Amino acid sequence: MNKRIISPPWLIALLLAAPVGVGLAGAILPAFGYLPALGGDTVSLQPFRDLLNEPGIGTSVALSVASGLLTTFVSVVGVAIFLAAFFGTRTFRLARQSLAPLLAVPHAAAAFGLLFLIAPSGLVFRLAAFALGFDRPPDLLIVGDPFALSMMAALVAKEMPFLLLVAFAALPQADAEQRMRLARSLGYGRIAGFVLAVWPSVYRQIRLPIVAVAAFASSVVDVALILGPSTPAPLAVRLLGWMGDPDLAMRFQASAGAMLQLGATLFVIAVWLAGERAMGWTCRCLAHTGRRFAEDRVARDLAAVPVALSGAAVFLGLAMLLMWSVSGFWGFPDLLPRSFDLTTWRRALAGASGPLWTTFVVALAAALLALILVIALLEGHRRRFPAARGGEVRLPSTIAGLLYLPLIVPQISFVFGLQVLILAVGLTPSIPLLIAVHLVFVAPYAALALADPWFALDPRYERVAASLGRSRMSVFARVRLPMLTAPVLTALAIGLAVSVGQYLPTVLVGAGRLPTITTEAVALASGGNRRIIGAYALLQTLLPFLAFAASGLVPILLWRHRRGMRAG
């Protein structure tokens, strides 16, 4: 076998991608009726027939497809027009600083926050009642609406800041300032100049995160349980119900549904990529017309609306979670509770100590292991190509594809297969097993956060240290790692936040025996007790927030006498 194939970067990428392949195999076989442990000894299409006979299955698939496409489209367009209108301005710098904390907010917490804002008795209608004078909540189906609009709104509110921050990181490689100066010199307006000259280069760099957003939105479970419709529910939610059905024969139908979900997600990605080509062709045709669109003041003023609404929804949602968690009686249409107390927090902390500890242990272990593996992968690749150190270095597309595979394949399609295989080999739910499953999802995000800073570090620092007689390991430990303290800690914080937010892998692999703060918070959604929901959702946000705060403060304290190191 070729040495390159068995090099450490390849081994690490294969190790992280293997659970996806194994999980898909564990779902494909029962989907065709083969699962000897449950009496399935022959290959059959009966599971697919049963699946297609389920009432409303077509609507469930349509909801999943629409969620993937619309959420991604709105998020990408919002990011593109914001960057086009405000690149290089004070608003751009303010957004860059203020949106970063939103990464610490898990999807479920953001969904609960939006629930408290847009529900008929939420803040939006309380403000409307104050202005218009009505005294009872309107009879409107907003949460759980049949078109899943509230669910998509929550996804957009969470994904738009993520894509915007990814785009911020891609702008320096796009020569944005130079291209914008050239566009302005040719008479183009700010928006048209950015869209035609800068955005194509930025888009190529953030295509993978965009595809990951499309895949996630088409198969999301926790946000759909909180805000999505239930008659029928999106496909992923129905799959979760079949997987937990007391009738074990439903595992066959659930496996067929997992394959259908995989097909739906691949369809979403294919449509998106086709639309991407169509949009590129449209932009080229627009450029060939010679129109400059110099008068774009109104468009620039409106361009901030999507990002502003997204950020405001998350921040105001967190404020509402806090208000409800400390409120006494809070009747409609009062804007503030009539009293405040900490009774809810005392109850929540007493009941959440176990799940909170499990969450912390699993998240920290998964994030640390992911960081070690990602650093080994990146450093292994960097050392194999020393001639490229002075230039732009990127992971080979094949290794990157393996590493990011868990972000593209819907969780429910292969985690269920992993659950089936885990049960088949006789493994029982445990903390190490849960850490291993979380690692599959944490590592890709850690790699996304760390790869560019890792390869961008000027190699001359290490060459100077090597010329002074330092060993390779000493140079790595005393030069590279200290200089990359901030990116390494940021990658660790992102990994911890991703692990904390994992709902589906925890429910399926933990089998209900290893509850985390996320699974407990989502389980409370059906109860309707807003006070306890607010407390649990804030506890879910606490660990990621502390991790991001530490990632920002530790470099400042560690290098307080070296300003350049603090900035790195």
Coordinates of C-alpha atoms in Angstrom, one line a residue:
M1 CA 0.0 0.0 0.0
N2 CA 1.2 3.5 -0.8
K3 CA 2.9 5.2 2.2
R4 CA 0.7 8.3 1.6
I5 CA -2.4 6.2 2.2
I6 CA -1.2 5.0 5.6
S7 CA 0.2 8.3 6.7
P8 CA -1.0 9.6 10.1
P9 CA -3.3 12.3 8.6
W10 CA -5.1 9.6 6.5
L11 CA -5.3 7.2 9.5
I12 CA -6.9 10.0 11.7
A13 CA -9.3 11.0 8.9
L14 CA -10.3 7.4 8.4
L15 CA -10.7 6.8 12.1
L16 CA -13.1 9.8 12.4
A17 CA -15.1 8.9 9.3
A18 CA -15.4 5.2 10.1
P19 CA -18.4 5.5 12.4
V20 CA -20.3 7.1 9.6
G21 CA -19.7 4.2 7.2
V22 CA -20.3 1.6 10.0
G23 CA -23.5 3.4 11.1
L24 CA -24.9 3.6 7.5
A25 CA -24.2 -0.2 7.2
G26 CA -26.1 -0.7 10.4
A27 CA -29.1 1.1 9.0
I28 CA -29.0 -0.1 5.4
L29 CA -29.2 -3.8 6.3
P30 CA -32.4 -3.5 8.5
A31 CA -33.9 -1.2 5.9
F32 CA -33.9 -4.2 3.6
G33 CA -35.3 -6.5 6.2
Y34 CA -32.0 -8.1 7.4
L35 CA -31.5 -8.1 11.1
P36 CA -31.2 -11.6 12.5
A37 CA -31.4 -10.4 16.1
L38 CA -35.0 -9.4 15.4
G39 CA -35.9 -12.3 13.1
G40 CA -35.0 -10.6 9.9
D41 CA -33.2 -13.4 8.0
T42 CA -34.0 -12.5 4.4
V43 CA -33.7 -9.4 2.3
S44 CA -37.0 -7.7 1.7
L45 CA -38.5 -4.4 0.6
Q46 CA -41.3 -4.7 3.1
P47 CA -39.8 -2.0 5.5
F48 CA -40.0 0.5 2.6
R49 CA -43.5 -0.5 1.8
D50 CA -44.5 0.0 5.5
L51 CA -42.7 3.4 5.5
L52 CA -44.5 4.6 2.3
N53 CA -47.9 3.5 3.8
E54 CA -47.4 5.8 6.9
P55 CA -49.9 8.6 6.9
G56 CA -48.4 12.0 6.0
I57 CA -45.0 10.6 5.1
G58 CA -44.9 12.8 1.9
T59 CA -45.6 15.9 4.0
S60 CA -42.8 15.0 6.4
V61 CA -40.3 14.6 3.7
A62 CA -41.4 17.9 2.1
L63 CA -41.0 19.7 5.4
S64 CA -37.5 18.3 5.8
V65 CA -36.5 19.3 2.2
A66 CA -38.1 22.8 2.5
S67 CA -36.3 23.4 5.9
G68 CA -32.9 22.5 4.4
L69 CA -33.3 24.7 1.3
L70 CA -35.1 27.7 2.8
T71 CA -33.0 27.9 5.9
T72 CA -29.8 27.8 3.9
F73 CA -31.0 30.2 1.3
V74 CA -32.1 32.9 3.7
S75 CA -29.0 32.5 5.8
V76 CA -26.6 32.7 2.9
V77 CA -28.4 35.6 1.2
G78 CA -28.5 37.5 4.6
V79 CA -24.8 37.0 5.1
A80 CA -24.0 38.0 1.5
I81 CA -26.0 41.2 1.5
F82 CA -24.7 42.2 4.9
L83 CA -21.1 41.8 3.9
A84 CA -21.7 43.6 0.6
A85 CA -23.3 46.6 2.3
F86 CA -21.1 47.0 5.3
F87 CA -17.7 45.5 4.5
G88 CA -15.0 47.7 6.0
T89 CA -17.4 49.9 8.0
R90 CA -17.9 50.5 11.7
T91 CA -21.1 48.3 11.5
F92 CA -19.0 45.5 10.1
R93 CA -16.5 45.7 13.0
L94 CA -19.3 45.9 15.5
A95 CA -21.0 42.8 14.1
R96 CA -17.7 40.9 14.1
Q97 CA -17.3 41.5 17.8
S98 CA -20.9 41.1 19.0
L99 CA -21.9 38.0 17.0
A100 CA -19.1 35.8 18.2
P101 CA -20.8 35.0 21.6
L102 CA -23.7 33.5 19.7
L103 CA -21.6 30.4 18.9
A104 CA -21.9 29.6 22.6
V105 CA -25.7 29.3 22.4
P106 CA -26.9 25.7 21.6
H107 CA -29.6 25.3 19.0
A108 CA -32.1 24.1 21.6
A109 CA -31.6 27.1 23.8
A110 CA -31.9 29.4 20.9
A111 CA -35.2 27.6 19.9
F112 CA -36.6 28.0 23.4
G113 CA -35.6 31.7 23.4
L114 CA -37.5 32.2 20.1
L115 CA -40.4 30.3 21.5
F116 CA -40.7 32.8 24.4
L117 CA -40.5 35.6 21.9
I118 CA -43.0 34.6 19.2
A119 CA -45.6 32.5 21.1
P120 CA -49.0 34.1 21.3
S121 CA -48.2 34.9 25.0
G122 CA -44.6 35.8 24.2
L123 CA -42.8 39.2 24.3
V124 CA -43.8 40.2 20.7
F125 CA -47.5 39.9 21.4
R126 CA -47.2 41.5 24.9
L127 CA -45.6 44.5 23.2
A128 CA -48.4 44.5 20.6
A129 CA -51.0 44.3 23.4
F130 CA -49.4 47.2 25.1
A131 CA -49.6 49.3 21.9
L132 CA -53.0 48.1 20.7
G133 CA -54.9 47.5 23.9
F134 CA -56.0 43.8 23.7
D135 CA -55.9 41.8 26.9
R136 CA -55.6 38.2 25.9
P137 CA -53.2 36.2 23.6
P138 CA -54.4 35.9 20.0
D139 CA -55.6 32.5 18.8
L140 CA -52.9 31.9 16.3
L141 CA -50.9 28.7 15.6
I142 CA -47.4 30.1 15.5
V143 CA -45.4 27.6 17.4
G144 CA -45.7 24.3 15.6
D145 CA -47.3 25.8 12.5
P146 CA -47.9 23.3 9.7
F147 CA -45.4 24.9 7.4
A148 CA -42.6 24.8 10.0
L149 CA -41.9 28.5 9.6
S150 CA -41.1 29.0 13.3
M151 CA -38.7 26.1 13.2
M152 CA -37.0 27.6 10.1
A153 CA -36.8 31.0 11.8
A154 CA -35.0 29.5 14.8
L155 CA -32.6 27.7 12.5
V156 CA -31.9 30.9 10.5
A157 CA -31.4 32.9 13.7
K158 CA -28.7 30.4 14.8
E159 CA -27.1 29.6 11.4
M160 CA -26.8 33.1 10.0
P161 CA -24.3 34.2 12.7
F162 CA -22.3 31.0 12.2
L163 CA -22.0 31.5 8.5
L164 CA -21.2 35.2 9.0
L165 CA -18.3 34.4 11.3
V166 CA -17.0 31.8 8.9
A167 CA -17.2 34.4 6.1
F168 CA -15.3 36.9 8.3
A169 CA -12.5 34.4 8.5
A170 CA -12.5 33.8 4.7
L171 CA -12.4 37.5 3.7
P172 CA -8.6 38.0 4.1
Q173 CA -7.9 35.2 1.6
A174 CA -10.3 36.8 -0.9
D175 CA -8.3 40.1 -1.2
A176 CA -11.6 41.9 -0.4
E177 CA -10.2 45.4 0.0
Q178 CA -8.2 45.3 -3.2
R179 CA -11.1 43.9 -5.2
M180 CA -13.5 46.5 -3.7
R181 CA -11.2 49.3 -4.6
L182 CA -11.1 48.0 -8.2
A183 CA -14.9 47.7 -8.4
R184 CA -15.4 51.2 -7.1
S185 CA -12.9 52.6 -9.6
L186 CA -15.0 51.0 -12.3
G187 CA -18.1 52.8 -11.0
Y188 CA -19.9 49.9 -9.3
G189 CA -22.0 50.5 -6.2
R190 CA -20.9 48.9 -2.9
I191 CA -23.3 46.0 -3.1
A192 CA -22.9 45.2 -6.8
G193 CA -19.1 45.5 -6.5
F194 CA -18.9 43.1 -3.6
V195 CA -21.3 40.6 -5.0
L196 CA -19.6 40.4 -8.4
A197 CA -15.9 40.9 -7.4
V198 CA -15.6 39.5 -3.8
W199 CA -18.4 37.2 -2.9
P200 CA -17.5 34.4 -5.4
S201 CA -14.1 34.0 -3.8
V202 CA -15.6 34.1 -0.3
Y203 CA -18.3 31.6 -1.3
R204 CA -15.8 29.0 -2.6
Q205 CA -14.1 29.0 0.8
I206 CA -17.3 28.7 2.9
R207 CA -19.1 26.2 0.6
L208 CA -18.5 23.3 3.0
P209 CA -20.0 25.1 6.1
I210 CA -23.0 26.1 3.9
V211 CA -23.5 22.5 2.8
A212 CA -23.2 21.4 6.4
V213 CA -25.9 23.9 7.3
A214 CA -28.2 22.5 4.6
A215 CA -27.7 19.0 5.8
F216 CA -28.3 19.9 9.4
A217 CA -31.4 21.9 8.7
S218 CA -33.0 19.1 6.7
S219 CA -32.6 16.6 9.5
V220 CA -32.7 18.6 12.7
V221 CA -34.4 16.9 15.7
D222 CA -34.2 19.1 18.8
V223 CA -35.3 22.4 17.2
A224 CA -38.1 20.5 15.4
L225 CA -39.3 19.0 18.7
I226 CA -39.5 22.4 20.3
L227 CA -40.9 24.6 17.4
G228 CA -41.8 22.2 14.6
P229 CA -45.2 20.9 13.6
S230 CA -46.4 17.6 14.9
T231 CA -49.3 16.6 12.5
P232 CA -47.2 15.5 10.7
A233 CA -43.8 16.2 12.1
P234 CA -40.6 16.5 10.0
L235 CA -39.2 13.2 8.9
A236 CA -36.3 13.2 11.5
V237 CA -38.7 13.6 14.4
R238 CA -40.9 10.8 13.2
L239 CA -37.9 8.6 12.8
L240 CA -36.9 9.2 16.4
G241 CA -40.4 8.1 17.5
W242 CA -40.1 4.9 15.5
M243 CA -36.7 4.2 16.9
G244 CA -38.0 4.4 20.4
D245 CA -41.2 2.4 19.7
P246 CA -41.7 -0.5 22.2
D247 CA -42.5 -2.7 19.2
L248 CA -39.0 -3.8 18.1
A249 CA -40.3 -4.7 14.6
M250 CA -40.5 -0.9 14.1
R251 CA -36.7 -0.9 13.9
F252 CA -37.0 -2.1 10.3
Q253 CA -39.3 0.7 9.3
A254 CA -37.1 3.2 11.2
S255 CA -34.1 2.0 9.2
A256 CA -36.0 2.5 5.9
G257 CA -36.9 5.9 7.2
A258 CA -33.2 6.6 7.9
M259 CA -32.4 5.8 4.3
L260 CA -35.2 8.1 3.2
Q261 CA -33.8 10.9 5.3
L262 CA -30.4 10.3 3.8
G263 CA -32.0 10.6 0.3
A264 CA -33.9 13.8 1.3
T265 CA -30.7 15.4 2.6
L266 CA -28.7 14.4 -0.5
F267 CA -31.5 15.8 -2.6
V268 CA -31.3 19.1 -0.7
I269 CA -27.5 19.3 -1.2
A270 CA -27.9 18.4 -5.0
V271 CA -30.6 21.1 -5.4
W272 CA -28.4 23.6 -3.6
L273 CA -25.3 22.9 -5.7
A274 CA -27.4 23.1 -8.9
G275 CA -28.8 26.4 -7.7
E276 CA -25.3 27.6 -6.9
R277 CA -24.3 27.0 -10.6
A278 CA -27.4 28.8 -11.8
M279 CA -26.7 31.8 -9.5
G280 CA -23.1 31.9 -10.8
W281 CA -24.3 32.0 -14.3
T282 CA -26.8 34.7 -13.4
C283 CA -24.1 36.9 -11.9
R284 CA -21.9 36.5 -14.9
C285 CA -24.7 37.5 -17.2
L286 CA -25.4 40.5 -14.9
A287 CA -21.7 41.5 -15.1
H288 CA -21.7 41.3 -18.9
T289 CA -24.6 43.8 -19.1
G290 CA -22.3 46.5 -17.8
R291 CA -24.8 47.9 -15.3
R292 CA -23.0 49.4 -12.3
F293 CA -26.0 49.7 -9.8
A294 CA -24.2 52.8 -8.2
E295 CA -27.4 54.0 -6.5
D296 CA -27.9 51.4 -3.8
R297 CA -28.4 53.5 -0.6
V298 CA -31.9 52.0 0.1
A299 CA -30.6 48.5 -0.4
R300 CA -27.7 49.1 1.9
D301 CA -29.9 50.4 4.6
L302 CA -32.1 47.3 4.4
A303 CA -29.2 44.9 4.2
A304 CA -28.6 45.0 8.0
V305 CA -32.2 43.8 8.7
P306 CA -31.7 40.0 8.4
V307 CA -28.5 39.9 10.5
A308 CA -29.9 42.3 13.0
L309 CA -33.1 40.3 13.4
S310 CA -31.0 37.1 13.8
G311 CA -28.8 38.5 16.5
A312 CA -31.6 40.2 18.3
A313 CA -33.7 37.1 18.3
V314 CA -31.0 35.1 20.0
F315 CA -30.0 37.8 22.5
L316 CA -33.6 38.8 23.4
G317 CA -34.5 35.1 23.6
L318 CA -31.8 34.6 26.2
A319 CA -33.1 37.6 28.1
M320 CA -36.6 36.1 28.1
L321 CA -35.2 32.7 29.3
L322 CA -33.6 34.6 32.2
M323 CA -36.7 36.6 33.0
W324 CA -38.9 33.5 33.0
S325 CA -36.5 31.5 35.2
V326 CA -36.7 34.1 38.0
S327 CA -40.3 35.2 37.6
G328 CA -43.2 34.8 39.9
F329 CA -46.7 35.3 38.5
W330 CA -46.4 36.8 34.9
G331 CA -49.8 37.2 33.4
F332 CA -50.6 38.4 29.9
P333 CA -50.3 41.2 28.8
D334 CA -47.9 42.4 31.5
L335 CA -44.5 43.3 30.1
L336 CA -42.7 42.4 33.4
P337 CA -43.4 39.8 36.0
R338 CA -45.2 41.0 39.1
S339 CA -42.6 39.4 41.3
F340 CA -39.2 37.7 41.2
D341 CA -37.9 34.7 43.1
L342 CA -35.2 32.0 42.9
T343 CA -37.5 29.0 43.6
T344 CA -37.2 27.7 40.1
W345 CA -33.4 27.9 40.2
R346 CA -33.3 26.0 43.5
R347 CA -35.5 23.2 42.0
A348 CA -33.5 23.2 38.7
L349 CA -30.1 23.0 40.3
A350 CA -31.2 20.2 42.6
G351 CA -32.5 18.1 39.6
A352 CA -29.9 19.1 37.1
S353 CA -26.7 18.3 39.0
G354 CA -26.4 14.8 37.5
P355 CA -27.1 15.7 33.9
L356 CA -24.9 18.8 34.2
W357 CA -22.0 16.8 35.4
T358 CA -22.4 14.2 32.7
T359 CA -22.6 17.0 30.1
F360 CA -19.4 18.6 31.4
V361 CA -17.4 15.3 31.5
V362 CA -18.5 14.1 28.1
A363 CA -18.0 17.6 26.5
L364 CA -14.6 18.2 28.0
A365 CA -13.3 14.7 27.1
A366 CA -14.7 14.8 23.6
A367 CA -13.3 18.3 22.9
L368 CA -9.9 17.4 24.3
L369 CA -9.6 14.2 22.3
A370 CA -10.9 16.0 19.2
L371 CA -8.3 18.7 19.6
I372 CA -5.5 16.2 20.0
L373 CA -6.5 14.3 16.9
V374 CA -7.0 17.4 14.8
I375 CA -3.6 18.9 15.9
A376 CA -2.0 15.5 15.0
L377 CA -3.7 15.5 11.6
L378 CA -2.9 19.1 10.8
E379 CA 0.7 18.9 12.0
G380 CA 1.2 15.6 10.2
H381 CA 0.0 17.1 6.9
R382 CA 2.1 20.2 7.4
R383 CA 5.3 18.2 8.0
R384 CA 4.7 16.0 5.0
F385 CA 4.8 19.1 2.7
P386 CA 7.6 21.3 4.1
A387 CA 8.1 23.0 0.7
A388 CA 4.6 24.5 1.0
R389 CA 5.0 26.0 4.4
G390 CA 5.7 29.4 3.1
G391 CA 2.6 29.5 1.0
E392 CA -1.0 28.6 1.3
V393 CA -1.4 25.1 2.8
R394 CA -4.7 23.3 2.8
L395 CA -5.8 19.8 3.6
P396 CA -6.2 17.5 0.6
S397 CA -9.8 17.4 -0.6
T398 CA -10.0 13.6 0.1
I399 CA -8.8 14.0 3.7
A400 CA -11.1 17.0 4.2
G401 CA -14.0 15.1 2.8
L402 CA -13.5 12.2 5.2
L403 CA -13.0 14.5 8.1
Y404 CA -16.2 16.6 7.4
L405 CA -18.3 13.6 6.4
P406 CA -20.3 13.6 9.7
L407 CA -21.4 17.2 8.9
I408 CA -22.8 16.2 5.6
V409 CA -24.5 12.8 6.3
P410 CA -27.6 13.4 8.5
Q411 CA -27.1 12.3 12.1
I412 CA -30.2 10.2 12.3
S413 CA -29.2 8.2 9.2
F414 CA -26.1 6.7 10.7
V415 CA -26.4 7.2 14.5
F416 CA -29.4 4.9 14.4
G417 CA -27.2 2.3 12.6
L418 CA -24.6 2.7 15.3
Q419 CA -27.2 2.1 17.9
V420 CA -28.3 -1.1 16.2
L421 CA -24.7 -2.4 15.9
I422 CA -23.9 -1.4 19.5
L423 CA -26.9 -3.4 20.7
A424 CA -25.9 -6.3 18.4
V425 CA -22.4 -6.6 19.9
G426 CA -23.8 -6.4 23.4
L427 CA -22.3 -3.0 24.5
T428 CA -24.2 -1.1 27.1
P429 CA -24.5 2.7 27.3
S430 CA -21.5 4.3 29.1
I431 CA -19.7 7.5 29.4
P432 CA -16.7 6.4 27.3
L433 CA -19.1 5.2 24.5
L434 CA -20.9 8.5 24.6
I435 CA -17.6 10.4 24.4
A436 CA -16.6 8.4 21.4
V437 CA -19.8 9.1 19.6
H438 CA -19.6 12.9 20.4
L439 CA -16.1 12.9 19.2
V440 CA -17.3 12.1 15.6
F441 CA -19.2 15.4 15.6
V442 CA -16.8 17.5 17.6
A443 CA -13.7 16.8 15.5
P444 CA -14.9 18.4 12.2
Y445 CA -15.8 21.6 13.9
A446 CA -12.5 21.7 15.8
A447 CA -10.7 21.2 12.4
L448 CA -12.8 24.0 10.8
A449 CA -11.8 26.4 13.6
L450 CA -8.1 25.5 13.7
A451 CA -7.0 24.6 10.2
D452 CA -6.5 28.1 8.8
P453 CA -4.6 29.5 11.8
W454 CA -2.5 26.4 12.0
F455 CA -1.3 26.5 8.4
A456 CA -1.1 30.4 8.4
L457 CA 1.6 30.6 11.1
D458 CA 4.8 32.0 9.6
P459 CA 7.3 29.1 9.5
R460 CA 10.3 31.3 10.0
Y461 CA 9.7 31.3 13.8
E462 CA 10.3 27.6 13.9
R463 CA 13.2 27.8 11.5
V464 CA 14.9 30.2 13.9
A465 CA 14.3 28.0 16.8
A466 CA 15.6 24.9 14.9
S467 CA 18.7 26.9 13.9
L468 CA 19.4 27.4 17.6
G469 CA 19.6 23.6 18.1
R470 CA 16.1 22.9 19.4
S471 CA 14.6 19.5 18.6
R472 CA 11.4 19.3 16.5
M473 CA 9.3 18.4 19.5
S474 CA 10.8 21.3 21.5
V475 CA 10.0 23.7 18.6
F476 CA 6.5 22.4 18.5
A477 CA 5.9 22.7 22.3
R478 CA 7.7 26.0 22.9
V479 CA 7.1 27.9 19.7
R480 CA 4.1 26.7 17.6
L481 CA 1.7 25.8 20.5
P482 CA 2.3 29.0 22.5
M483 CA 1.9 31.2 19.4
L484 CA -1.3 29.5 18.6
T485 CA -2.7 29.5 22.1
A486 CA -5.8 31.6 21.2
P487 CA -6.9 29.6 18.1
V488 CA -6.3 26.3 20.0
L489 CA -8.4 27.4 22.9
T490 CA -11.1 28.7 20.6
A491 CA -11.2 25.3 18.8
L492 CA -11.5 23.6 22.2
A493 CA -14.4 26.0 23.2
I494 CA -16.1 25.3 19.9
G495 CA -15.7 21.6 20.4
L496 CA -17.1 21.8 23.9
A497 CA -20.1 23.8 22.6
V498 CA -20.8 21.3 19.9
S499 CA -20.7 18.4 22.3
V500 CA -23.0 20.2 24.8
G501 CA -25.6 20.7 22.0
Q502 CA -25.7 17.1 20.9
Y503 CA -29.2 15.8 21.4
L504 CA -29.8 12.9 19.0
P505 CA -26.5 10.9 19.6
T506 CA -27.0 11.3 23.3
V507 CA -30.6 10.0 23.2
L508 CA -29.9 7.1 20.9
V509 CA -26.5 5.9 22.1
G510 CA -27.2 6.8 25.8
A511 CA -30.6 5.0 25.5
G512 CA -32.0 7.3 28.2
R513 CA -29.5 6.1 30.8
L514 CA -27.1 9.0 30.4
P515 CA -29.2 12.2 30.4
T516 CA -27.4 15.4 29.7
I517 CA -28.6 19.0 30.3
T518 CA -29.6 19.1 26.6
T519 CA -31.7 16.0 26.6
E520 CA -33.4 17.1 29.8
A521 CA -34.1 20.6 28.4
V522 CA -35.7 19.2 25.2
A523 CA -37.7 16.7 27.2
L524 CA -39.2 19.6 29.2
A525 CA -40.5 21.2 26.0
S526 CA -43.6 19.1 26.1
G527 CA -44.4 20.1 29.7
G528 CA -44.9 23.8 29.0
N529 CA -43.5 25.0 32.3
R530 CA -41.7 28.1 31.1
R531 CA -39.9 28.8 34.3
I532 CA -38.1 25.5 34.5
I533 CA -37.5 25.5 30.7
G534 CA -35.8 28.9 31.1
A535 CA -33.6 27.6 33.8
Y536 CA -32.5 24.5 32.0
A537 CA -32.0 26.3 28.7
L538 CA -29.7 28.8 30.5
L539 CA -27.8 25.9 32.2
Q540 CA -27.3 24.4 28.7
T541 CA -25.8 27.7 27.6
L542 CA -23.6 28.1 30.7
L543 CA -20.8 25.6 29.8
P544 CA -20.2 26.8 26.3
F545 CA -20.3 30.4 27.5
L546 CA -17.7 29.7 30.1
A547 CA -15.5 27.9 27.6
F548 CA -15.6 30.8 25.1
A549 CA -15.0 33.3 27.9
A550 CA -11.9 31.3 29.0
S551 CA -10.6 31.0 25.5
G552 CA -10.6 34.8 25.3
L553 CA -9.2 35.5 28.8
V554 CA -6.5 32.8 29.1
P555 CA -4.3 34.2 26.3
I556 CA -4.7 37.7 27.8
L557 CA -3.6 36.5 31.2
L558 CA -1.0 34.1 29.9
W559 CA 0.7 36.7 27.7
R560 CA -0.2 39.9 29.5
H561 CA 3.3 41.2 29.1
R562 CA 3.4 40.3 25.3
R563 CA 0.8 42.2 23.4
G564 CA 1.5 40.5 20.1
M565 CA 1.0 37.0 21.7
R566 CA -2.3 38.2 23.2
A567 CA -3.6 39.2 19.8
G568 CA -2.7 35.9 18.3

